[in-house]
Structure formats: C-alpha cells, structure tokens
C-alpha atoms as one frame of an Amber mdcrd trajectory, in Angstrom:
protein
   5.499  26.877   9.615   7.518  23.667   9.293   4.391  21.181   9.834   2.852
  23.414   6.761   5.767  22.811   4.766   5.674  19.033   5.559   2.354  18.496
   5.188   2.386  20.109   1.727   5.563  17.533   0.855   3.867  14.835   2.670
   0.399  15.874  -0.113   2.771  16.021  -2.837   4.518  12.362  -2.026   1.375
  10.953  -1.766  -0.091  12.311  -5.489   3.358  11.539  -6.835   3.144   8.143
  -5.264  -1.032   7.614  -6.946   0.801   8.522 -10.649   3.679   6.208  -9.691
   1.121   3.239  -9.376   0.686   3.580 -13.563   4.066   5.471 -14.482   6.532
   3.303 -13.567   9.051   6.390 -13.829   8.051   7.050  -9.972   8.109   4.341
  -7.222   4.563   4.726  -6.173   4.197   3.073  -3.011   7.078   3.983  -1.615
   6.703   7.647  -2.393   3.354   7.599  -1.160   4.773   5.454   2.254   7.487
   9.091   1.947   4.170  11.651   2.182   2.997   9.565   5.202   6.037   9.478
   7.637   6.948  13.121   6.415   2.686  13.868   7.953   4.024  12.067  11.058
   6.678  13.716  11.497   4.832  17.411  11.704   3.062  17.922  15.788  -0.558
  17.376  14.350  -0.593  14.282  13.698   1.509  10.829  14.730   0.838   7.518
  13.821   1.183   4.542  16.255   5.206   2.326  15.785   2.540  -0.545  14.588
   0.840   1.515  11.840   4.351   2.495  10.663   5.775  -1.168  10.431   2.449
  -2.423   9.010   2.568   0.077   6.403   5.979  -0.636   5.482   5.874  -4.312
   5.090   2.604  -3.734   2.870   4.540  -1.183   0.636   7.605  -3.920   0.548
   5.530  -6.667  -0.235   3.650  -5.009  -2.950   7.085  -3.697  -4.320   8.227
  -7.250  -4.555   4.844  -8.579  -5.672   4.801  -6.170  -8.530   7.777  -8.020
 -10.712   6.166 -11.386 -10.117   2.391 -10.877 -10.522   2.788 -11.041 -14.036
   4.731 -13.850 -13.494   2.107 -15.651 -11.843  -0.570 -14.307 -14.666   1.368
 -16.376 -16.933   1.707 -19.044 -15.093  -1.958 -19.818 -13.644  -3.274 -18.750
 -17.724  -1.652 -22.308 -18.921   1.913 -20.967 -19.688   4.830 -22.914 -19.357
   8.004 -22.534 -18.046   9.026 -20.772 -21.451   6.594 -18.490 -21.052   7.590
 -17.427 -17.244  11.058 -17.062 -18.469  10.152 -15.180 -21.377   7.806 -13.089
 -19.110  10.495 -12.049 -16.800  13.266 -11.461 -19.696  10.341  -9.056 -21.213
   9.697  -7.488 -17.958  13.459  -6.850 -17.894  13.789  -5.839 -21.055  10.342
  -3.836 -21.242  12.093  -1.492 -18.000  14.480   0.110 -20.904  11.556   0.796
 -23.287   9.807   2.897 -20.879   6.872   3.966 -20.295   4.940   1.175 -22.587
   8.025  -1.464 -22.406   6.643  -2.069 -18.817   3.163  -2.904 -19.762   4.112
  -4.769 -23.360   7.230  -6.101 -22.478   5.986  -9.091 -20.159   3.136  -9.990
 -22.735   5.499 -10.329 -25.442   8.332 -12.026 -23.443   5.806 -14.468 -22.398
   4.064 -14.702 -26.095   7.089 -15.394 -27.680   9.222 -17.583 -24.835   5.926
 -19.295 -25.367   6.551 -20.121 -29.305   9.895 -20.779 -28.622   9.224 -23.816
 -26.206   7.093 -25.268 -29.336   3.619 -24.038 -28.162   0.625 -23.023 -30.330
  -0.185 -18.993 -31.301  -3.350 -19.802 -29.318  -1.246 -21.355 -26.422   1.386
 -18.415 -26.196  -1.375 -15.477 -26.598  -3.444 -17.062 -23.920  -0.372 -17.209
 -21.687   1.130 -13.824 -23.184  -2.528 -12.207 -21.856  -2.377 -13.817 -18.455
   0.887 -12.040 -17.964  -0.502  -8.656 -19.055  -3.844  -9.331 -16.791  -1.219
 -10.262 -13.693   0.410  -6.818 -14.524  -2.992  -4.826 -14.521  -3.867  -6.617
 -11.183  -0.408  -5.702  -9.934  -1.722  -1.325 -10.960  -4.794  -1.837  -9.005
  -3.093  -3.611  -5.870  -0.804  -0.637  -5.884  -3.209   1.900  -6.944  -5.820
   0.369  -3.660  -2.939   0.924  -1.331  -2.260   4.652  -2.367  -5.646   5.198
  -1.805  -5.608   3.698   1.104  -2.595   6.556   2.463  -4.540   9.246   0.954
  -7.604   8.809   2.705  -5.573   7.931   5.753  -3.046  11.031   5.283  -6.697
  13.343   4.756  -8.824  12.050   7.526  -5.620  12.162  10.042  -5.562  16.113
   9.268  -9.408  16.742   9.304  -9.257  14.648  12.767  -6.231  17.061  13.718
C-alpha cells in the first residue's frame, strides 16, 4: 500500500516538475528529481548510488544554468557588458512580475541596459532577443531532462 502511495507522489512530482520547466512558480527539475527518489524509495524499483548522483548534479547544473543562459544569449548575440547587466537586473526584477516577468524581464533588462551603454535600437534589440532565445533554450534543456525522468520513472515500473 505504501509503494502505491509513493509511486502516485513520485507520478505527481514528476508532472509537477514537466509544468515547472515553463511556470517558473514550481522548481521543475528538482520536483521532478523529488518523483524519482520517492519511486526508489518504494520495493519495486531502486536505482543504482551512480544514477542517483548523476541525476542530481544534472538537475543542479541545469538549476544554475537556468539564471545564466540568458545571460550568455546576450552575450554571444553582440551585447555588451550593459546588456549582461541589464539582463540579469531584468531577470531579477522579472522574478517579482511573475509569471511573464520571467520570460520579458531579461529581454528588456538587456534591451534597455543596452541603450543605456550608448548602443543603437538595432544593437540593444538584437542583444535584448539573444537573451530571450538563451531563456527559451534554458525551457527546452529543462523540459529534455523531465522527459528524460518520466520515461525513466515509466519504463522502471513497466520493467518492475
């Protein structure tokens, strides 16, 4: 009766964690990381130490990742280092406004840190859309490794 109760949670983490990859209410990856150590810990299924710590790291890193890819959008789009600040002082800013200060916030902190450093409209957009494309990449990256748990989380129980 418990393992049905914890797999249930465990299905639950993981669908809350697949949302939390685009509402940035819910911690995605890490609730999705939740569904799969509350599987392991039922007596169908375990997991090796390795696939634990792997998955762990990956769900870290792409925590981390996730504040700086836009970062890096701006950056590699021809921003300058007005437009990285003002990227990150959006994304800061944008995490009050929720749900669309996430997604608009690092565009226009990058946009207009971009104007403020003297550059061009054309110059600031360009590096303004870089930031929003880094943040997109940053969903799917997230949204891949969710996946990933759900089809390992599934075919772990079907192999049960």
């Amino acid at each position: 009766m418990a393992d049905i109760l914890l797999i249930i949670l465990g299905f639950l983490c993981l669908l809350g964690g697949l949302a939390g990859c685009i509402l940035p209410v819910l911690p995605g990856p890490p609730l999705a990381y939740a569904g799969m150590l509350l599987l392991h810990f039922t007596e169908r299924v375990q997991f090796t130490t390795i696939e634990l710590i792997v998955w762990l790291v990956l769900v870290v890193v792409i925590q981390v990742l996730d504040y700086f890819v836009p970062l890096l959008g701006a950056k590699y789009s021809g921003g300058s280092r007005w437009g990285e600040r003002g990227c990150l002082a959006g994304t800061l800013i944008g995490l009050f406004f929720m749900p669309w200060g996430i997604i608009i916030g690092p565009f226009l902190g990058a946009f207009i840190g971009e104007l403020a450093g003297g550059r061009e409209t054309k110059d600031a957009l360009r590096s303004g859309f870089g930031s929003l494309v880094g943040f997109l990449l940053g969903t799917f990256i997230k949204c891949v490794l969710c996946g990933y748990f759900i089809w390992k989380f599934v075919g772990a129980l079907v192999a049960a």
